Short mmCIF file of C-alpha atoms in Angstrom, two decimals:
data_model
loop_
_atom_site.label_atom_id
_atom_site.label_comp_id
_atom_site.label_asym_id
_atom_site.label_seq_id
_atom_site.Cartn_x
_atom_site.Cartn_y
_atom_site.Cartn_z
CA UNK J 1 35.66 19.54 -19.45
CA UNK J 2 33.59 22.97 -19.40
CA UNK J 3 31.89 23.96 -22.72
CA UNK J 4 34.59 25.84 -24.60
CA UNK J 5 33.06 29.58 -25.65
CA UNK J 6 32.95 28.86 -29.15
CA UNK J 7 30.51 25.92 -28.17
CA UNK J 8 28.08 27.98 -25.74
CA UNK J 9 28.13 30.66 -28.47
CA UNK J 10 27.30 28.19 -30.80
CA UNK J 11 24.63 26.61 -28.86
CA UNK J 12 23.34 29.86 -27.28
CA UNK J 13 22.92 31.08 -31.12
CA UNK J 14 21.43 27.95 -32.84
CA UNK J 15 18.46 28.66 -29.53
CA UNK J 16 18.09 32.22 -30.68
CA UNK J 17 17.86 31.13 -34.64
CA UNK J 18 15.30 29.35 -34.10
CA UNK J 19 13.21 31.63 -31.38
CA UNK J 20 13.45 34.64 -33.92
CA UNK J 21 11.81 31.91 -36.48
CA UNK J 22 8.56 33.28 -34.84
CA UNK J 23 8.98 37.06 -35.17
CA UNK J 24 6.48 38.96 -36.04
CA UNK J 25 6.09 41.27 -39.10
CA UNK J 26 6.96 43.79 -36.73
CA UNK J 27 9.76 42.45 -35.29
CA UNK J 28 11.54 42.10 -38.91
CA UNK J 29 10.06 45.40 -40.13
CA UNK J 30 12.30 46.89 -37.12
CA UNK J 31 15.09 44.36 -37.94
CA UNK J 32 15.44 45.88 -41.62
CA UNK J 33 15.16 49.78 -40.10
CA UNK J 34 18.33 48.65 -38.96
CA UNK J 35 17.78 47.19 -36.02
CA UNK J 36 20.07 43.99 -34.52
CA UNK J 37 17.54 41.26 -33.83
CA UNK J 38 20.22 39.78 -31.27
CA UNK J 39 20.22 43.27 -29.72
CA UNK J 40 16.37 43.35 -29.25
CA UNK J 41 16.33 40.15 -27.16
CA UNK J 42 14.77 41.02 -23.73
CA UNK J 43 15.56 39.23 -20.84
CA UNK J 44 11.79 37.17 -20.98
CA UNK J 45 12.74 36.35 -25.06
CA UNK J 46 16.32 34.64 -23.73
CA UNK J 47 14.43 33.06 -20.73
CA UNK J 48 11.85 31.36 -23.45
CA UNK J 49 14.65 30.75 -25.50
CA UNK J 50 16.45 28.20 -22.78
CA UNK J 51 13.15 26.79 -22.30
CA UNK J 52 13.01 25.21 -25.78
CA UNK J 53 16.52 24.61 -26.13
CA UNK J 54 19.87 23.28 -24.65
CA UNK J 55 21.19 25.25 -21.64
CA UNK J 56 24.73 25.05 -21.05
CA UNK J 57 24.63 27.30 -18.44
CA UNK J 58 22.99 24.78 -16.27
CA UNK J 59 24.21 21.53 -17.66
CA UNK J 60 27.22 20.11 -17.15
CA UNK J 61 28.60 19.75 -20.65
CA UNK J 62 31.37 17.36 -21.77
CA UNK J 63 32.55 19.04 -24.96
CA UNK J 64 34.95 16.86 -27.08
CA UNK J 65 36.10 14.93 -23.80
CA UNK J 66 38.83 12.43 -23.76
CA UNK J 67 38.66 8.75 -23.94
CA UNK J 68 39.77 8.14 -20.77
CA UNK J 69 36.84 10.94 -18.87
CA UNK J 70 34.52 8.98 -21.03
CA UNK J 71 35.69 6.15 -19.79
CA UNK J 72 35.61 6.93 -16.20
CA UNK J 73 31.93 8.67 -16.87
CA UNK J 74 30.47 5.47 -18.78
CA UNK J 75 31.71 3.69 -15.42
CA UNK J 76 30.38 5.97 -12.98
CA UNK J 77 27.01 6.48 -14.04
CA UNK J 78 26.25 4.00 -17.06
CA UNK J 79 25.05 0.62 -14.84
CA UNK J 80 26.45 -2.36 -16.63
CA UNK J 81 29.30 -0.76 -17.83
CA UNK J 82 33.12 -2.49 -17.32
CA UNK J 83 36.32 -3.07 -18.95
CA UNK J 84 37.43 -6.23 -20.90
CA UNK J 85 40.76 -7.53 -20.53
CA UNK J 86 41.86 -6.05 -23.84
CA UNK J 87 40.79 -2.45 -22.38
CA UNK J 88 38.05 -2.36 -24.25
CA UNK J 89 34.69 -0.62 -22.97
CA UNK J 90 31.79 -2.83 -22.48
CA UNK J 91 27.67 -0.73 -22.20
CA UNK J 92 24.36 -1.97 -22.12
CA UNK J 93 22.33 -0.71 -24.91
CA UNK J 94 19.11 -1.06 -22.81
CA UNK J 95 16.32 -3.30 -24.91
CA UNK J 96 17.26 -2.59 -28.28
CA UNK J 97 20.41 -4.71 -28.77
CA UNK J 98 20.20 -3.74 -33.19
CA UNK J 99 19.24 -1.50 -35.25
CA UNK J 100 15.21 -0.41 -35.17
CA UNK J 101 14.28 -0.01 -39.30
CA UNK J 102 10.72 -0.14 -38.71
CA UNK J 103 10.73 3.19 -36.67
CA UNK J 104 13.22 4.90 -39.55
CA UNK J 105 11.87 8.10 -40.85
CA UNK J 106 12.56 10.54 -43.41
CA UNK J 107 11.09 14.15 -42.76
CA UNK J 108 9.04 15.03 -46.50
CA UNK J 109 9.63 18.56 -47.58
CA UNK J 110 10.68 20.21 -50.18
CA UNK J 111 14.36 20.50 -50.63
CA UNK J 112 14.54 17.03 -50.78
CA UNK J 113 11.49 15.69 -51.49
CA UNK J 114 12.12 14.26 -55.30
CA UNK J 115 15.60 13.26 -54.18
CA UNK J 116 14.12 10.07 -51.71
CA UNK J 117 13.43 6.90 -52.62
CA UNK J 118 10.23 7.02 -51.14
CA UNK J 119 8.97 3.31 -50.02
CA UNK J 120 9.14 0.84 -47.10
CA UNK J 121 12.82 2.00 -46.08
CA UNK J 122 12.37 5.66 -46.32
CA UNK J 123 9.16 6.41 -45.07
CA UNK J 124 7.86 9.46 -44.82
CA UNK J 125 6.86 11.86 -41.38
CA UNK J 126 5.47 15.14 -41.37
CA UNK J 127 7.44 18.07 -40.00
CA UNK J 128 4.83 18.65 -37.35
CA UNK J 129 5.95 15.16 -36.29
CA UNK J 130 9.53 15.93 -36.30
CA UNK J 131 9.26 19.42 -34.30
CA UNK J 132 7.58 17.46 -31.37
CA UNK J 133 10.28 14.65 -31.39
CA UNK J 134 12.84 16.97 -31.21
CA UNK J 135 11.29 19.14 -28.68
CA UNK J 136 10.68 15.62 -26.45
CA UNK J 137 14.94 14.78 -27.17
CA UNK J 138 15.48 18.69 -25.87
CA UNK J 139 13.45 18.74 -23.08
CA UNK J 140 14.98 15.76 -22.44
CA UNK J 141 18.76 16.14 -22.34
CA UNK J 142 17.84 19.50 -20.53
CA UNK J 143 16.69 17.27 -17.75
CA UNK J 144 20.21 15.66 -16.88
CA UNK J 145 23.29 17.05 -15.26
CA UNK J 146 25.43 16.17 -17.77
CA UNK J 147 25.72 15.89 -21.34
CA UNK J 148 28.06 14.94 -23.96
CA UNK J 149 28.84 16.78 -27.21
CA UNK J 150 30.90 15.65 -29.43
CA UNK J 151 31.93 17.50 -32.83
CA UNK J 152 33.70 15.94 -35.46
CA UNK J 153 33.95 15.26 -39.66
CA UNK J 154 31.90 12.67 -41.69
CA UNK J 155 34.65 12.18 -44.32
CA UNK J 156 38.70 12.78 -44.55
CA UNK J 157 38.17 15.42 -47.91
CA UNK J 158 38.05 18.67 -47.36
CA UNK J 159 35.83 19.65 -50.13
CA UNK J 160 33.68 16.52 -49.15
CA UNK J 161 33.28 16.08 -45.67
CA UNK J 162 30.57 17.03 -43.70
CA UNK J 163 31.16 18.96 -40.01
CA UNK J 164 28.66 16.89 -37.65
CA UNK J 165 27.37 17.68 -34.00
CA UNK J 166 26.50 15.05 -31.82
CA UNK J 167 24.20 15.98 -28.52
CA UNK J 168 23.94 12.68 -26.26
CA UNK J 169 23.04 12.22 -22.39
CA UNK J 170 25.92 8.67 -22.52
CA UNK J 171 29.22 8.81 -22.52
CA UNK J 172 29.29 5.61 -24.20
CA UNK J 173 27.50 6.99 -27.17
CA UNK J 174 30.01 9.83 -27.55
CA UNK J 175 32.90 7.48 -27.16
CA UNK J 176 31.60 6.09 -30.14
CA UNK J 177 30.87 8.46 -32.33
CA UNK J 178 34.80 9.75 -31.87
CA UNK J 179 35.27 6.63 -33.26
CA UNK J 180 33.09 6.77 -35.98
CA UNK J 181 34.20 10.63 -36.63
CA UNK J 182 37.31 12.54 -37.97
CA UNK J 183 38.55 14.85 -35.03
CA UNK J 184 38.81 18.24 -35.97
CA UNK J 185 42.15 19.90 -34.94
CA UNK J 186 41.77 23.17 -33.31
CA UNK J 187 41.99 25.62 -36.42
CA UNK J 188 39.05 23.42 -37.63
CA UNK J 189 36.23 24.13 -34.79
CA UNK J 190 35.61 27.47 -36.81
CA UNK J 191 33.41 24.99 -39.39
CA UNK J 192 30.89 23.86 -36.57
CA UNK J 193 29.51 27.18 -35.86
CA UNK J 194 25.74 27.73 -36.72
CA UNK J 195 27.15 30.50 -39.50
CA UNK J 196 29.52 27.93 -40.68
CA UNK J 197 28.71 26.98 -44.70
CA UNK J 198 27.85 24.05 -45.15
CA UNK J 199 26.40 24.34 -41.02
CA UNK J 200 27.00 21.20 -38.98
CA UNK J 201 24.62 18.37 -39.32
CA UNK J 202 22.88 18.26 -35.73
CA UNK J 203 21.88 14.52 -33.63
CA UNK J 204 19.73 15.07 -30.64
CA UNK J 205 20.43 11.60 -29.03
CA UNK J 206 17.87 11.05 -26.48
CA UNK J 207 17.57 7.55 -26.61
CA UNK J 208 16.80 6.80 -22.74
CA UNK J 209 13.48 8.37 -23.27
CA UNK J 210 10.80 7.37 -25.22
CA UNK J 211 9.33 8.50 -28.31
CA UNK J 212 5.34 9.21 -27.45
CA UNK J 213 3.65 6.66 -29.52
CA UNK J 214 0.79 8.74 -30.71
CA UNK J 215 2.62 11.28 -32.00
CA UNK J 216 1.77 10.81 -35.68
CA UNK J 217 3.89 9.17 -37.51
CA UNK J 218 5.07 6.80 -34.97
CA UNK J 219 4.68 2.95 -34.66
CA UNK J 220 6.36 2.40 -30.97
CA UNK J 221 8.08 4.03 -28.57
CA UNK J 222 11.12 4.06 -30.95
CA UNK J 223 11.71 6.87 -33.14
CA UNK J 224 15.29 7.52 -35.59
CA UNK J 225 14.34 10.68 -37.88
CA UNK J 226 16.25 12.74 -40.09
CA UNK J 227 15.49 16.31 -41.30
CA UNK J 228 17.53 16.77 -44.23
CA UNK J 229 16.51 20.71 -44.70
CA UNK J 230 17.21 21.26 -41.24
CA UNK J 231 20.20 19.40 -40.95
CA UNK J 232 19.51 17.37 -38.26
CA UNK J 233 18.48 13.96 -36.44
CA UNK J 234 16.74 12.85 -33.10
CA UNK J 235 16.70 9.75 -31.57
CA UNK J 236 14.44 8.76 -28.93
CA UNK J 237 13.68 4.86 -27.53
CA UNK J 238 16.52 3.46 -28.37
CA UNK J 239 20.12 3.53 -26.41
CA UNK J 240 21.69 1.60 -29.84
CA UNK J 241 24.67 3.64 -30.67
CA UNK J 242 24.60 2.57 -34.38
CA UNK J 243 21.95 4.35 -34.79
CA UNK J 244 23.96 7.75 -35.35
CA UNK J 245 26.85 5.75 -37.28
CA UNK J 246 24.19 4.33 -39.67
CA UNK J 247 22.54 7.80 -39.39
CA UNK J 248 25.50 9.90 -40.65
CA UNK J 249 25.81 6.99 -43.19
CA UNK J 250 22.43 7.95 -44.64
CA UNK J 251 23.55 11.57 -44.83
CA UNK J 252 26.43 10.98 -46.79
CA UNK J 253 24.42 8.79 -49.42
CA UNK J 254 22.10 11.58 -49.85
CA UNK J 255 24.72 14.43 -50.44
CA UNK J 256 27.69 13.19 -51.96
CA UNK J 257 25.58 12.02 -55.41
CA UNK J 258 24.59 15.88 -55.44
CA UNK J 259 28.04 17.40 -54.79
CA UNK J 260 29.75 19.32 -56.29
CA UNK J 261 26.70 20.26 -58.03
CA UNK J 262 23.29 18.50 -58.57
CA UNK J 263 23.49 20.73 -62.39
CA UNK J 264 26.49 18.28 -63.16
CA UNK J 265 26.05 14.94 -65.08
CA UNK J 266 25.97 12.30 -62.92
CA UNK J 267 28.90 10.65 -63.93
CA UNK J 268 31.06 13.73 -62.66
CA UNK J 269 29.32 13.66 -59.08
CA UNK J 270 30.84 12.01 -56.30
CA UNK J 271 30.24 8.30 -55.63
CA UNK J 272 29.38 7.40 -51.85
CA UNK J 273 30.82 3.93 -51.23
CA UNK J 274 29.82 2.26 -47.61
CA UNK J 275 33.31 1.15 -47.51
CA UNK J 276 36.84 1.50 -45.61
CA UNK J 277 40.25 1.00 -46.21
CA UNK J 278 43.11 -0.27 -45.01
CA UNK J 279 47.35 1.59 -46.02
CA UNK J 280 49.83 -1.18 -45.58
CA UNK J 281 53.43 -0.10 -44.95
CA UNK J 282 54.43 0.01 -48.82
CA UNK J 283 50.86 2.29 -49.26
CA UNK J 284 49.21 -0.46 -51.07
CA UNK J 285 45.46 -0.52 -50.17
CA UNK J 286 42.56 -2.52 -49.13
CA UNK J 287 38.99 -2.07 -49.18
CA UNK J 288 36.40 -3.09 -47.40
CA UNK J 289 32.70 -3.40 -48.56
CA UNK J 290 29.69 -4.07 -47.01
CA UNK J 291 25.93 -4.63 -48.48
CA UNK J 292 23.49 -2.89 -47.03
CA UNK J 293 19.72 -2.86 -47.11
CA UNK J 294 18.69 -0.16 -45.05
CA UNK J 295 19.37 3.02 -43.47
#
């Protein structure tokens, strides 16, 4: 399935956001005179622009695809990949067959700096650190013929949920995170634009290619990070596709105790439960909880 326009818009602008980052004084002294900054993009600014960012003008993009062309793409070009008996899709998650904790990382700045537990599970990485990881994961996925992006909601409440973006080079890992996701109907795609409030909450999963280990920061060729001022995460060295569930997990922990408003008491914020439910036929409910130790 071609990128709808609303996704190479979306896309095209999120490159341009963050080229015009690196204006000069000049540049916005023009911009308030009344000039449109999108408007004084030369040809050479949108050329640099692609080459720090996601192209889909040149890759193949799988927006939102269908189980079934994930399917068939996980068994064309995944090696390893079959079908069970039960119709159930069977991958190969490359080395890392688990979660990687050790190579967790939480990016420290100042938005949410005093919010993190700061310690042995939420260790800190510079910015600096981040920036090149997610330039690798770009340059990366810009590098195959095809990707997969799949948008969909952390949450069922629509004063709660959280739009999130998911960038991946695997079917398999896109298959997933459908599963893991609410699917926005059609009226809904309006809330994953990069003007959208709150904006979508971005995962670079480049997983097939390796983190470099002396970045700073790093501790193998494994790197999960999250940015929670930027809104986003990138993977790299590890094909694990629980890495983005347990990812958007962590994300949901950290906002839900500060909605509606971190000026609230506590006792009126919401409560984030790593939990699920079943609805029987007469509506009575179960829940399901699970301890966790990590992110």
């Amino acid at each position: 399935m071609a990128a709808p326009s609303h996704l190479k818009k979306s896309l095209g602008r999120n490159l341009k956001d963050n080229y015009l980052k690196h204006w000069t004084p000049e540049d916005k002294t023009a911009t308030a005179m009344g000039a449109d900054m999108e408007d004084m993009l030369t040809d050479e600014h949108v050329r640099s622009v692609q080459n720090l960012g996601l192209d889909p003008d040149k890759v193949e993009v799988y927006y939102n695809a269908s189980p079934a062309i994930l399917y068939e793409q996980a068994l064309r070009y995944e090696k390893g990949t079959s079908i069970t008996a039960t119709g159930a899709l069977v991958v190969r998650s490359g080395v890392k067959t688990g979660r990687s904790p050790q190579d967790k990382r939480v990016v420290d700045e100042p938005s949410s700096s005093r919010d993190v537990w700061w310690g042995k599970v939420n260790i800190k990485l510079e910015e600096a650190s981040f920036l090149v990881n997610r330039e690798r994961a770009i340059d990366y996925l810009n590098t195959n013929d095809r990707i997969y992006v799949t948008d969909g909601f952390a949450g069922w409440d629509p004063e709660y949920r959280v739009p999130v973006r998911v960038i991946t080079s695997r079917a398999y890992h896109a298959l997933f995170m459908q599963n893991m996701l609410v699917v926005p109907s059609e009226k809904e795609l309006d809330e994953f634009e990069v003007d959208a409030f709150p904006k979508p909450f971005v995962i670079y999963n480049a997983g097939m290619f390796p983190a470099n280990r002396y970045t700073e920061g790093m501790t193998s060729s494994t790197s999960v990070s999250i940015n929670f001022e930027r809104g986003e995460m990138v993977i790299l060295g590890t094909q694990y596709a629980g890495e983005m569930k347990k990812g958007v997990l962590t994300v949901m922990m950290y906002l839900m105790p500060l909605r509606p408003s971190r000026n609230l008491s506590p006792a009126v914020r919401a409560l984030p439960l790593h939990s699920s439910c079943n609805v029987g036929k007469d509506g009575d409910v179960s829940l399901f909880f699970r301890a966790v130790g990590d992110w």
